[in-house]
PDB file of C-alpha atoms in Angstrom:
ATOM      1  CA  UNK A   1     -13.083 -18.396  16.025  1.00 75.00           C
ATOM      2  CA  UNK A   2     -11.903 -20.511  13.082  1.00 96.00           C
ATOM      3  CA  UNK A   3      -9.804 -18.183  10.863  1.00 97.00           C
ATOM      4  CA  UNK A   4     -11.922 -18.954   7.843  1.00 98.00           C
ATOM      5  CA  UNK A   5     -14.933 -17.595   9.552  1.00 98.00           C
ATOM      6  CA  UNK A   6     -13.312 -14.122  10.319  1.00 98.00           C
ATOM      7  CA  UNK A   7     -15.168 -11.342   8.538  1.00 98.00           C
ATOM      8  CA  UNK A   8     -13.648  -8.182   7.060  1.00 98.00           C
ATOM      9  CA  UNK A   9     -14.578  -5.428   4.685  1.00 98.00           C
ATOM     10  CA  UNK A  10     -13.081  -5.142   1.248  1.00 98.00           C
ATOM     11  CA  UNK A  11     -14.004  -3.215  -2.006  1.00 97.00           C
ATOM     12  CA  UNK A  12     -12.221  -5.236  -4.661  1.00 97.00           C
ATOM     13  CA  UNK A  13     -10.179  -8.345  -5.551  1.00 98.00           C
ATOM     14  CA  UNK A  14      -7.866  -7.994  -8.472  1.00 97.00           C
ATOM     15  CA  UNK A  15      -6.422 -11.055 -10.284  1.00 96.00           C
ATOM     16  CA  UNK A  16      -3.362 -11.564 -12.485  1.00 94.00           C
ATOM     17  CA  UNK A  17      -1.358  -8.582 -11.018  1.00 94.00           C
ATOM     18  CA  UNK A  18       2.387  -8.386 -11.839  1.00 89.00           C
ATOM     19  CA  UNK A  19       2.979  -4.960 -10.187  1.00 87.00           C
ATOM     20  CA  UNK A  20       2.276  -5.637  -6.558  1.00 89.00           C
ATOM     21  CA  UNK A  21       4.951  -8.066  -5.532  1.00 92.00           C
ATOM     22  CA  UNK A  22       6.867 -10.943  -7.165  1.00 94.00           C
ATOM     23  CA  UNK A  23       5.117 -13.205  -9.766  1.00 96.00           C
ATOM     24  CA  UNK A  24       1.572 -13.292 -10.592  1.00 97.00           C
ATOM     25  CA  UNK A  25      -0.604 -12.200  -7.625  1.00 97.00           C
ATOM     26  CA  UNK A  26      -4.146 -11.720  -6.434  1.00 98.00           C
ATOM     27  CA  UNK A  27      -4.614  -8.353  -4.800  1.00 98.00           C
ATOM     28  CA  UNK A  28      -7.203  -8.000  -2.017  1.00 98.00           C
ATOM     29  CA  UNK A  29      -8.251  -4.400  -1.504  1.00 98.00           C
ATOM     30  CA  UNK A  30      -9.509  -3.630   2.092  1.00 98.00           C
ATOM     31  CA  UNK A  31     -11.764  -0.771   3.055  1.00 98.00           C
ATOM     32  CA  UNK A  32     -10.438   1.829   5.589  1.00 98.00           C
ATOM     33  CA  UNK A  33      -7.287   3.871   5.858  1.00 98.00           C
ATOM     34  CA  UNK A  34      -5.903   6.053   8.629  1.00 97.00           C
ATOM     35  CA  UNK A  35      -4.302   8.420   6.205  1.00 98.00           C
ATOM     36  CA  UNK A  36      -6.090  10.502   3.614  1.00 97.00           C
ATOM     37  CA  UNK A  37      -3.346  11.388   1.044  1.00 97.00           C
ATOM     38  CA  UNK A  38      -4.436  14.043  -1.438  1.00 97.00           C
ATOM     39  CA  UNK A  39      -3.278  12.027  -4.452  1.00 97.00           C
ATOM     40  CA  UNK A  40      -4.803   8.647  -3.502  1.00 96.00           C
ATOM     41  CA  UNK A  41      -5.929   6.770  -6.497  1.00 94.00           C
ATOM     42  CA  UNK A  42      -8.397   4.687  -4.440  1.00 95.00           C
ATOM     43  CA  UNK A  43     -10.266   7.417  -2.468  1.00 97.00           C
ATOM     44  CA  UNK A  44     -13.142   4.857  -2.101  1.00 97.00           C
ATOM     45  CA  UNK A  45     -10.737   2.948   0.147  1.00 97.00           C
ATOM     46  CA  UNK A  46     -10.231   5.698   2.683  1.00 97.00           C
ATOM     47  CA  UNK A  47     -13.571   5.358   4.533  1.00 97.00           C
ATOM     48  CA  UNK A  48     -14.394   2.117   6.255  1.00 97.00           C
ATOM     49  CA  UNK A  49     -18.138   2.740   5.795  1.00 97.00           C
ATOM     50  CA  UNK A  50     -20.054   1.733   2.600  1.00 97.00           C
ATOM     51  CA  UNK A  51     -20.077   4.457  -0.008  1.00 97.00           C
ATOM     52  CA  UNK A  52     -22.007   5.209  -3.256  1.00 96.00           C
ATOM     53  CA  UNK A  53     -19.713   5.946  -6.149  1.00 96.00           C
ATOM     54  CA  UNK A  54     -20.994   7.295  -9.478  1.00 96.00           C
ATOM     55  CA  UNK A  55     -18.966   6.746 -12.624  1.00 92.00           C
ATOM     56  CA  UNK A  56     -20.108   6.857 -16.274  1.00 89.00           C
ATOM     57  CA  UNK A  57     -23.591   7.715 -15.119  1.00 91.00           C
ATOM     58  CA  UNK A  58     -23.920   4.583 -13.026  1.00 95.00           C
ATOM     59  CA  UNK A  59     -23.940   4.407  -9.183  1.00 96.00           C
ATOM     60  CA  UNK A  60     -22.631   1.392  -7.309  1.00 96.00           C
ATOM     61  CA  UNK A  61     -22.070   0.633  -3.630  1.00 97.00           C
ATOM     62  CA  UNK A  62     -18.325   0.437  -2.649  1.00 97.00           C
ATOM     63  CA  UNK A  63     -17.550  -2.061  -0.009  1.00 98.00           C
ATOM     64  CA  UNK A  64     -18.704  -5.553   0.958  1.00 98.00           C
ATOM     65  CA  UNK A  65     -18.378  -7.685   3.975  1.00 98.00           C
ATOM     66  CA  UNK A  66     -16.776 -11.124   3.418  1.00 98.00           C
ATOM     67  CA  UNK A  67     -15.303 -14.012   5.301  1.00 98.00           C
ATOM     68  CA  UNK A  68     -11.749 -15.280   4.906  1.00 98.00           C
ATOM     69  CA  UNK A  69     -13.327 -18.403   3.296  1.00 98.00           C
ATOM     70  CA  UNK A  70     -14.965 -16.376   0.651  1.00 98.00           C
ATOM     71  CA  UNK A  71     -11.909 -14.505  -0.219  1.00 98.00           C
ATOM     72  CA  UNK A  72      -9.908 -17.698  -0.374  1.00 98.00           C
ATOM     73  CA  UNK A  73     -12.388 -19.065  -2.841  1.00 98.00           C
ATOM     74  CA  UNK A  74     -11.369 -16.314  -5.245  1.00 97.00           C
ATOM     75  CA  UNK A  75      -7.593 -16.707  -4.365  1.00 98.00           C
ATOM     76  CA  UNK A  76      -7.628 -20.416  -5.128  1.00 97.00           C
ATOM     77  CA  UNK A  77      -8.856 -19.939  -8.671  1.00 96.00           C
ATOM     78  CA  UNK A  78      -5.296 -18.835  -9.676  1.00 96.00           C
ATOM     79  CA  UNK A  79      -3.334 -21.197  -7.478  1.00 96.00           C
ATOM     80  CA  UNK A  80      -1.560 -22.664 -10.434  1.00 95.00           C
ATOM     81  CA  UNK A  81      -0.153 -19.300 -11.476  1.00 95.00           C
ATOM     82  CA  UNK A  82       1.258 -18.601  -8.083  1.00 97.00           C
ATOM     83  CA  UNK A  83       3.261 -21.822  -8.004  1.00 90.00           C
ATOM     84  CA  UNK A  84       4.563 -21.360 -11.567  1.00 93.00           C
ATOM     85  CA  UNK A  85       5.447 -17.651 -11.212  1.00 95.00           C
ATOM     86  CA  UNK A  86       6.525 -17.446  -7.672  1.00 94.00           C
ATOM     87  CA  UNK A  87       3.503 -15.262  -6.943  1.00 96.00           C
ATOM     88  CA  UNK A  88       0.943 -15.206  -4.232  1.00 98.00           C
ATOM     89  CA  UNK A  89      -1.408 -12.808  -2.481  1.00 98.00           C
ATOM     90  CA  UNK A  90      -1.058  -9.113  -1.600  1.00 98.00           C
ATOM     91  CA  UNK A  91      -3.160  -7.075   0.762  1.00 98.00           C
ATOM     92  CA  UNK A  92      -3.705  -3.531  -0.292  1.00 97.00           C
ATOM     93  CA  UNK A  93      -6.328  -0.920   0.333  1.00 92.00           C
ATOM     94  CA  UNK A  94      -6.904   1.055   2.132  1.00 94.00           C
ATOM     95  CA  UNK A  95      -4.749  -0.130   4.859  1.00 98.00           C
ATOM     96  CA  UNK A  96      -4.600  -3.778   6.011  1.00 98.00           C
ATOM     97  CA  UNK A  97      -3.465  -2.673   9.477  1.00 98.00           C
ATOM     98  CA  UNK A  98      -6.733  -0.907   9.982  1.00 98.00           C
ATOM     99  CA  UNK A  99      -8.435  -4.385  10.038  1.00 98.00           C
ATOM    100  CA  UNK A 100      -5.832  -6.427  11.950  1.00 98.00           C
ATOM    101  CA  UNK A 101      -8.177  -9.288  12.869  1.00 98.00           C
ATOM    102  CA  UNK A 102      -9.304  -9.896   9.283  1.00 98.00           C
ATOM    103  CA  UNK A 103      -5.834  -9.312   7.852  1.00 98.00           C
ATOM    104  CA  UNK A 104      -4.179 -11.725  10.245  1.00 98.00           C
ATOM    105  CA  UNK A 105      -6.639 -14.489   9.564  1.00 98.00           C
ATOM    106  CA  UNK A 106      -6.443 -14.002   5.815  1.00 98.00           C
ATOM    107  CA  UNK A 107      -2.666 -14.031   5.797  1.00 98.00           C
ATOM    108  CA  UNK A 108      -2.619 -17.168   7.906  1.00 98.00           C
ATOM    109  CA  UNK A 109      -5.038 -18.804   5.498  1.00 98.00           C
ATOM    110  CA  UNK A 110      -2.931 -18.001   2.539  1.00 98.00           C
ATOM    111  CA  UNK A 111       0.225 -19.424   4.213  1.00 98.00           C
ATOM    112  CA  UNK A 112      -1.765 -22.612   5.129  1.00 97.00           C
ATOM    113  CA  UNK A 113      -2.159 -23.149   1.404  1.00 97.00           C
ATOM    114  CA  UNK A 114       1.564 -22.503   0.920  1.00 96.00           C
ATOM    115  CA  UNK A 115       1.317 -19.240  -1.030  1.00 97.00           C
ATOM    116  CA  UNK A 116       3.417 -16.226  -0.440  1.00 97.00           C
ATOM    117  CA  UNK A 117       2.039 -13.139   1.199  1.00 98.00           C
ATOM    118  CA  UNK A 118       2.731  -9.446   0.734  1.00 98.00           C
ATOM    119  CA  UNK A 119       1.246  -6.181   1.971  1.00 98.00           C
ATOM    120  CA  UNK A 120       1.136  -2.662   0.663  1.00 98.00           C
ATOM    121  CA  UNK A 121       1.165  -0.514   3.779  1.00 98.00           C
ATOM    122  CA  UNK A 122       1.718   2.829   5.370  1.00 97.00           C
ATOM    123  CA  UNK A 123       2.500   1.156   8.694  1.00 98.00           C
ATOM    124  CA  UNK A 124       0.523   3.902  10.461  1.00 98.00           C
ATOM    125  CA  UNK A 125      -0.592   1.567  13.181  1.00 98.00           C
ATOM    126  CA  UNK A 126       0.244   0.619  16.855  1.00 98.00           C
ATOM    127  CA  UNK A 127       3.330  -1.552  17.456  1.00 98.00           C
ATOM    128  CA  UNK A 128       1.009  -4.162  18.773  1.00 98.00           C
ATOM    129  CA  UNK A 129      -0.778  -4.408  15.404  1.00 98.00           C
ATOM    130  CA  UNK A 130       2.620  -4.499  13.554  1.00 98.00           C
ATOM    131  CA  UNK A 131       3.880  -7.369  15.770  1.00 98.00           C
ATOM    132  CA  UNK A 132       0.624  -9.291  15.281  1.00 98.00           C
ATOM    133  CA  UNK A 133       0.764  -9.201  11.454  1.00 98.00           C
ATOM    134  CA  UNK A 134       4.556  -9.397  10.917  1.00 98.00           C
ATOM    135  CA  UNK A 135       4.995 -13.175  11.305  1.00 98.00           C
ATOM    136  CA  UNK A 136       2.492 -13.811   8.558  1.00 98.00           C
ATOM    137  CA  UNK A 137       3.909 -11.410   5.943  1.00 98.00           C
ATOM    138  CA  UNK A 138       6.692 -12.522   3.544  1.00 98.00           C
ATOM    139  CA  UNK A 139       7.158  -9.033   1.961  1.00 98.00           C
ATOM    140  CA  UNK A 140       6.415  -5.625   3.246  1.00 98.00           C
ATOM    141  CA  UNK A 141       5.995  -2.932   0.560  1.00 98.00           C
ATOM    142  CA  UNK A 142       6.041   0.134   2.795  1.00 98.00           C
ATOM    143  CA  UNK A 143       5.425   3.741   1.730  1.00 98.00           C
ATOM    144  CA  UNK A 144       7.644   6.443   3.242  1.00 98.00           C
ATOM    145  CA  UNK A 145       6.147   9.625   1.794  1.00 98.00           C
ATOM    146  CA  UNK A 146       8.217  12.319   3.511  1.00 98.00           C
ATOM    147  CA  UNK A 147      10.644  12.930   6.278  1.00 98.00           C
ATOM    148  CA  UNK A 148       9.115  16.176   7.475  1.00 98.00           C
ATOM    149  CA  UNK A 149       6.263  15.516   9.769  1.00 98.00           C
ATOM    150  CA  UNK A 150       4.391  18.759   9.291  1.00 98.00           C
ATOM    151  CA  UNK A 151       4.389  18.442   5.498  1.00 98.00           C
ATOM    152  CA  UNK A 152       3.342  14.816   5.803  1.00 98.00           C
ATOM    153  CA  UNK A 153       0.366  15.728   7.934  1.00 98.00           C
ATOM    154  CA  UNK A 154      -0.592  18.585   5.611  1.00 98.00           C
ATOM    155  CA  UNK A 155      -0.815  16.239   2.615  1.00 98.00           C
ATOM    156  CA  UNK A 156      -1.736  12.919   4.212  1.00 98.00           C
ATOM    157  CA  UNK A 157      -3.719  13.892   7.298  1.00 98.00           C
ATOM    158  CA  UNK A 158      -1.342  12.456   9.862  1.00 98.00           C
ATOM    159  CA  UNK A 159       2.149  13.111  11.134  1.00 98.00           C
ATOM    160  CA  UNK A 160       4.896  10.575  10.279  1.00 98.00           C
ATOM    161  CA  UNK A 161       6.757   9.759  13.521  1.00 98.00           C
ATOM    162  CA  UNK A 162       4.966   6.473  14.208  1.00 98.00           C
ATOM    163  CA  UNK A 163       5.417   5.488  10.562  1.00 98.00           C
ATOM    164  CA  UNK A 164       9.231   6.071  10.692  1.00 98.00           C
ATOM    165  CA  UNK A 165       9.498   4.237  14.006  1.00 98.00           C
ATOM    166  CA  UNK A 166       7.532   1.286  12.560  1.00 98.00           C
ATOM    167  CA  UNK A 167       9.770   1.248   9.385  1.00 98.00           C
ATOM    168  CA  UNK A 168      12.759   0.739  11.603  1.00 98.00           C
ATOM    169  CA  UNK A 169      11.039  -2.078  13.617  1.00 98.00           C
ATOM    170  CA  UNK A 170       9.678  -3.726  10.520  1.00 98.00           C
ATOM    171  CA  UNK A 171      13.128  -3.609   8.746  1.00 98.00           C
ATOM    172  CA  UNK A 172      14.780  -5.301  11.773  1.00 98.00           C
ATOM    173  CA  UNK A 173      12.188  -8.088  11.954  1.00 98.00           C
ATOM    174  CA  UNK A 174      10.552  -8.679   8.634  1.00 98.00           C
ATOM    175  CA  UNK A 175      11.598 -11.384   6.121  1.00 97.00           C
ATOM    176  CA  UNK A 176      11.849  -8.688   3.373  1.00 98.00           C
ATOM    177  CA  UNK A 177      10.953  -5.026   3.038  1.00 98.00           C
ATOM    178  CA  UNK A 178      10.926  -2.656   0.148  1.00 98.00           C
ATOM    179  CA  UNK A 179      10.466   1.117   0.650  1.00 98.00           C
ATOM    180  CA  UNK A 180       8.292   2.814  -1.904  1.00 98.00           C
ATOM    181  CA  UNK A 181       7.876   6.610  -2.476  1.00 98.00           C
ATOM    182  CA  UNK A 182       4.763   8.133  -4.139  1.00 98.00           C
ATOM    183  CA  UNK A 183       6.588  10.910  -5.926  1.00 98.00           C
ATOM    184  CA  UNK A 184       4.289  13.818  -5.935  1.00 98.00           C
ATOM    185  CA  UNK A 185       5.027  17.355  -7.293  1.00 98.00           C
ATOM    186  CA  UNK A 186       4.485  20.082  -4.650  1.00 97.00           C
ATOM    187  CA  UNK A 187       4.817  17.554  -1.895  1.00 98.00           C
ATOM    188  CA  UNK A 188       8.084  15.555  -2.174  1.00 98.00           C
ATOM    189  CA  UNK A 189       9.306  15.716  -5.771  1.00 98.00           C
ATOM    190  CA  UNK A 190      12.504  17.669  -5.249  1.00 98.00           C
ATOM    191  CA  UNK A 191      16.071  16.209  -5.197  1.00 98.00           C
ATOM    192  CA  UNK A 192      16.541  17.312  -1.527  1.00 98.00           C
ATOM    193  CA  UNK A 193      13.274  15.651  -0.308  1.00 98.00           C
ATOM    194  CA  UNK A 194      13.848  12.404  -2.196  1.00 98.00           C
ATOM    195  CA  UNK A 195      17.513  12.316  -1.120  1.00 98.00           C
ATOM    196  CA  UNK A 196      16.347  12.636   2.578  1.00 98.00           C
ATOM    197  CA  UNK A 197      14.140   9.587   2.200  1.00 98.00           C
ATOM    198  CA  UNK A 198      16.828   7.670   0.487  1.00 98.00           C
ATOM    199  CA  UNK A 199      19.291   8.422   3.335  1.00 98.00           C
ATOM    200  CA  UNK A 200      16.745   7.282   5.991  1.00 98.00           C
ATOM    201  CA  UNK A 201      16.021   4.118   3.979  1.00 98.00           C
ATOM    202  CA  UNK A 202      19.690   3.280   3.796  1.00 98.00           C
ATOM    203  CA  UNK A 203      19.771   3.133   7.585  1.00 98.00           C
ATOM    204  CA  UNK A 204      17.134   0.470   7.688  1.00 98.00           C
ATOM    205  CA  UNK A 205      18.586  -3.098   8.158  1.00 96.00           C
ATOM    206  CA  UNK A 206      18.478  -5.374   5.193  1.00 94.00           C
ATOM    207  CA  UNK A 207      16.389  -2.934   3.041  1.00 98.00           C
ATOM    208  CA  UNK A 208      18.009  -2.981  -0.409  1.00 97.00           C
ATOM    209  CA  UNK A 209      15.384  -1.447  -2.674  1.00 98.00           C
ATOM    210  CA  UNK A 210      13.796   2.021  -3.035  1.00 98.00           C
ATOM    211  CA  UNK A 211      11.017   2.354  -5.589  1.00 98.00           C
ATOM    212  CA  UNK A 212      10.056   5.936  -6.783  1.00 98.00           C
ATOM    213  CA  UNK A 213       6.373   5.737  -7.882  1.00 97.00           C
ATOM    214  CA  UNK A 214       5.505   8.552 -10.223  1.00 97.00           C
ATOM    215  CA  UNK A 215       2.463  10.553  -9.391  1.00 97.00           C
ATOM    216  CA  UNK A 216      -0.587   9.955 -11.702  1.00 94.00           C
ATOM    217  CA  UNK A 217      -4.162  11.131 -11.859  1.00 91.00           C
ATOM    218  CA  UNK A 218      -5.851   7.868 -12.836  1.00 86.00           C
ATOM    219  CA  UNK A 219      -8.282   7.951  -9.868  1.00 89.00           C
ATOM    220  CA  UNK A 220      -9.291  11.586 -10.254  1.00 93.00           C
ATOM    221  CA  UNK A 221     -12.787  11.011 -11.610  1.00 93.00           C
ATOM    222  CA  UNK A 222     -13.557   8.884  -8.445  1.00 96.00           C
ATOM    223  CA  UNK A 223     -13.401  11.988  -6.234  1.00 97.00           C
ATOM    224  CA  UNK A 224     -16.250  13.601  -8.252  1.00 94.00           C
ATOM    225  CA  UNK A 225     -18.172  10.286  -8.158  1.00 96.00           C
ATOM    226  CA  UNK A 226     -17.802  10.340  -4.342  1.00 97.00           C
ATOM    227  CA  UNK A 227     -18.884  14.010  -4.129  1.00 95.00           C
ATOM    228  CA  UNK A 228     -15.387  15.118  -3.115  1.00 96.00           C
ATOM    229  CA  UNK A 229     -12.997  17.672  -4.500  1.00 96.00           C
ATOM    230  CA  UNK A 230      -9.626  16.525  -6.090  1.00 96.00           C
ATOM    231  CA  UNK A 231      -7.301  19.166  -4.729  1.00 95.00           C
ATOM    232  CA  UNK A 232      -4.269  18.208  -6.911  1.00 96.00           C
ATOM    233  CA  UNK A 233      -6.099  18.689 -10.215  1.00 93.00           C
ATOM    234  CA  UNK A 234      -3.693  21.383 -11.158  1.00 93.00           C
ATOM    235  CA  UNK A 235      -0.623  19.226 -10.638  1.00 95.00           C
ATOM    236  CA  UNK A 236       1.023  17.525 -13.675  1.00 95.00           C
ATOM    237  CA  UNK A 237       2.630  14.106 -13.266  1.00 96.00           C
ATOM    238  CA  UNK A 238       6.513  14.247 -13.396  1.00 97.00           C
ATOM    239  CA  UNK A 239       8.179  13.688 -16.709  1.00 97.00           C
ATOM    240  CA  UNK A 240      10.512  10.771 -17.276  1.00 97.00           C
ATOM    241  CA  UNK A 241      13.425  13.179 -17.224  1.00 98.00           C
ATOM    242  CA  UNK A 242      12.287  14.585 -13.842  1.00 98.00           C
ATOM    243  CA  UNK A 243      11.926  11.028 -12.391  1.00 98.00           C
ATOM    244  CA  UNK A 244      15.439  10.202 -13.603  1.00 98.00           C
ATOM    245  CA  UNK A 245      16.836  13.274 -11.938  1.00 98.00           C
ATOM    246  CA  UNK A 246      15.179  12.398  -8.695  1.00 98.00           C
ATOM    247  CA  UNK A 247      16.335   8.801  -8.887  1.00 98.00           C
ATOM    248  CA  UNK A 248      19.921  10.054  -9.518  1.00 98.00           C
ATOM    249  CA  UNK A 249      19.663  12.138  -6.316  1.00 98.00           C
ATOM    250  CA  UNK A 250      18.470   9.107  -4.397  1.00 98.00           C
ATOM    251  CA  UNK A 251      21.339   7.030  -5.693  1.00 98.00           C
ATOM    252  CA  UNK A 252      23.900   9.714  -4.785  1.00 98.00           C
ATOM    253  CA  UNK A 253      22.518  10.092  -1.247  1.00 98.00           C
ATOM    254  CA  UNK A 254      22.269   6.247  -0.707  1.00 98.00           C
ATOM    255  CA  UNK A 255      24.764   4.372  -3.005  1.00 98.00           C
ATOM    256  CA  UNK A 256      23.988   1.056  -1.293  1.00 96.00           C
ATOM    257  CA  UNK A 257      20.333   1.067  -2.428  1.00 98.00           C
ATOM    258  CA  UNK A 258      18.915  -0.186  -5.663  1.00 98.00           C
ATOM    259  CA  UNK A 259      16.774   2.744  -6.709  1.00 98.00           C
ATOM    260  CA  UNK A 260      14.027   1.848  -9.151  1.00 95.00           C
ATOM    261  CA  UNK A 261      11.478   4.053 -10.899  1.00 97.00           C
ATOM    262  CA  UNK A 262       7.988   2.366 -10.748  1.00 92.00           C
ATOM    263  CA  UNK A 263       6.701  -0.663  -8.908  1.00 77.00           C
ATOM    264  CA  UNK A 264       7.838  -4.333  -9.002  1.00 67.00           C
TER     265      UNK A 264
END
């Protein structure tokens, strides 16, 4: 099959992003994820199936099937901004590794036009899928949420052993990788837990950056709109002072890393 004919399922395309990789980027949000993190701000991304989401009294269908060619038509509208800013295209979700055929074809098409590629990923996938996508990705922005597998499974729905093994493999073979930590009170927002992630990150070859992403509740209303309970409604986002304390703990545990609060 021609890569431009490959079909996948997305739920949004966001233009002019400056927080999901270098430069000005277009973000393609894919449907479907293997994890079900309690704090996920895109709960409509978790299920691969089409869903009905009600917000502000209006109901819409979430999810649409598209070809690579159709997505590229949207991406190419901002080609001038990519070249001027050093930007490109980022696959987010959901989880791009849950749709490997479509993700590979789309990444290849983006490269054919000379634009940079990035993914936001949990890397909860088989090694075969990681190896398949890796040559077509310029930047991995990989979440490492917790070092304790039982706590990871309790909050995210899956254990973390495969994620940590893939982190090592990606770090050894990727062009560039950044580790990101959604920093969530009651889950991992203690100095000890963040320090443990930092120490692991420091062992990953060529990984120089650790980004601590403060928990927020911006997607909370979507849970009600999907008929789901938001189980972290009682949790307050960490204060700036708390985030600085966690960042200091990460820096002390891994002095070689550049620890940054927030995304790119």
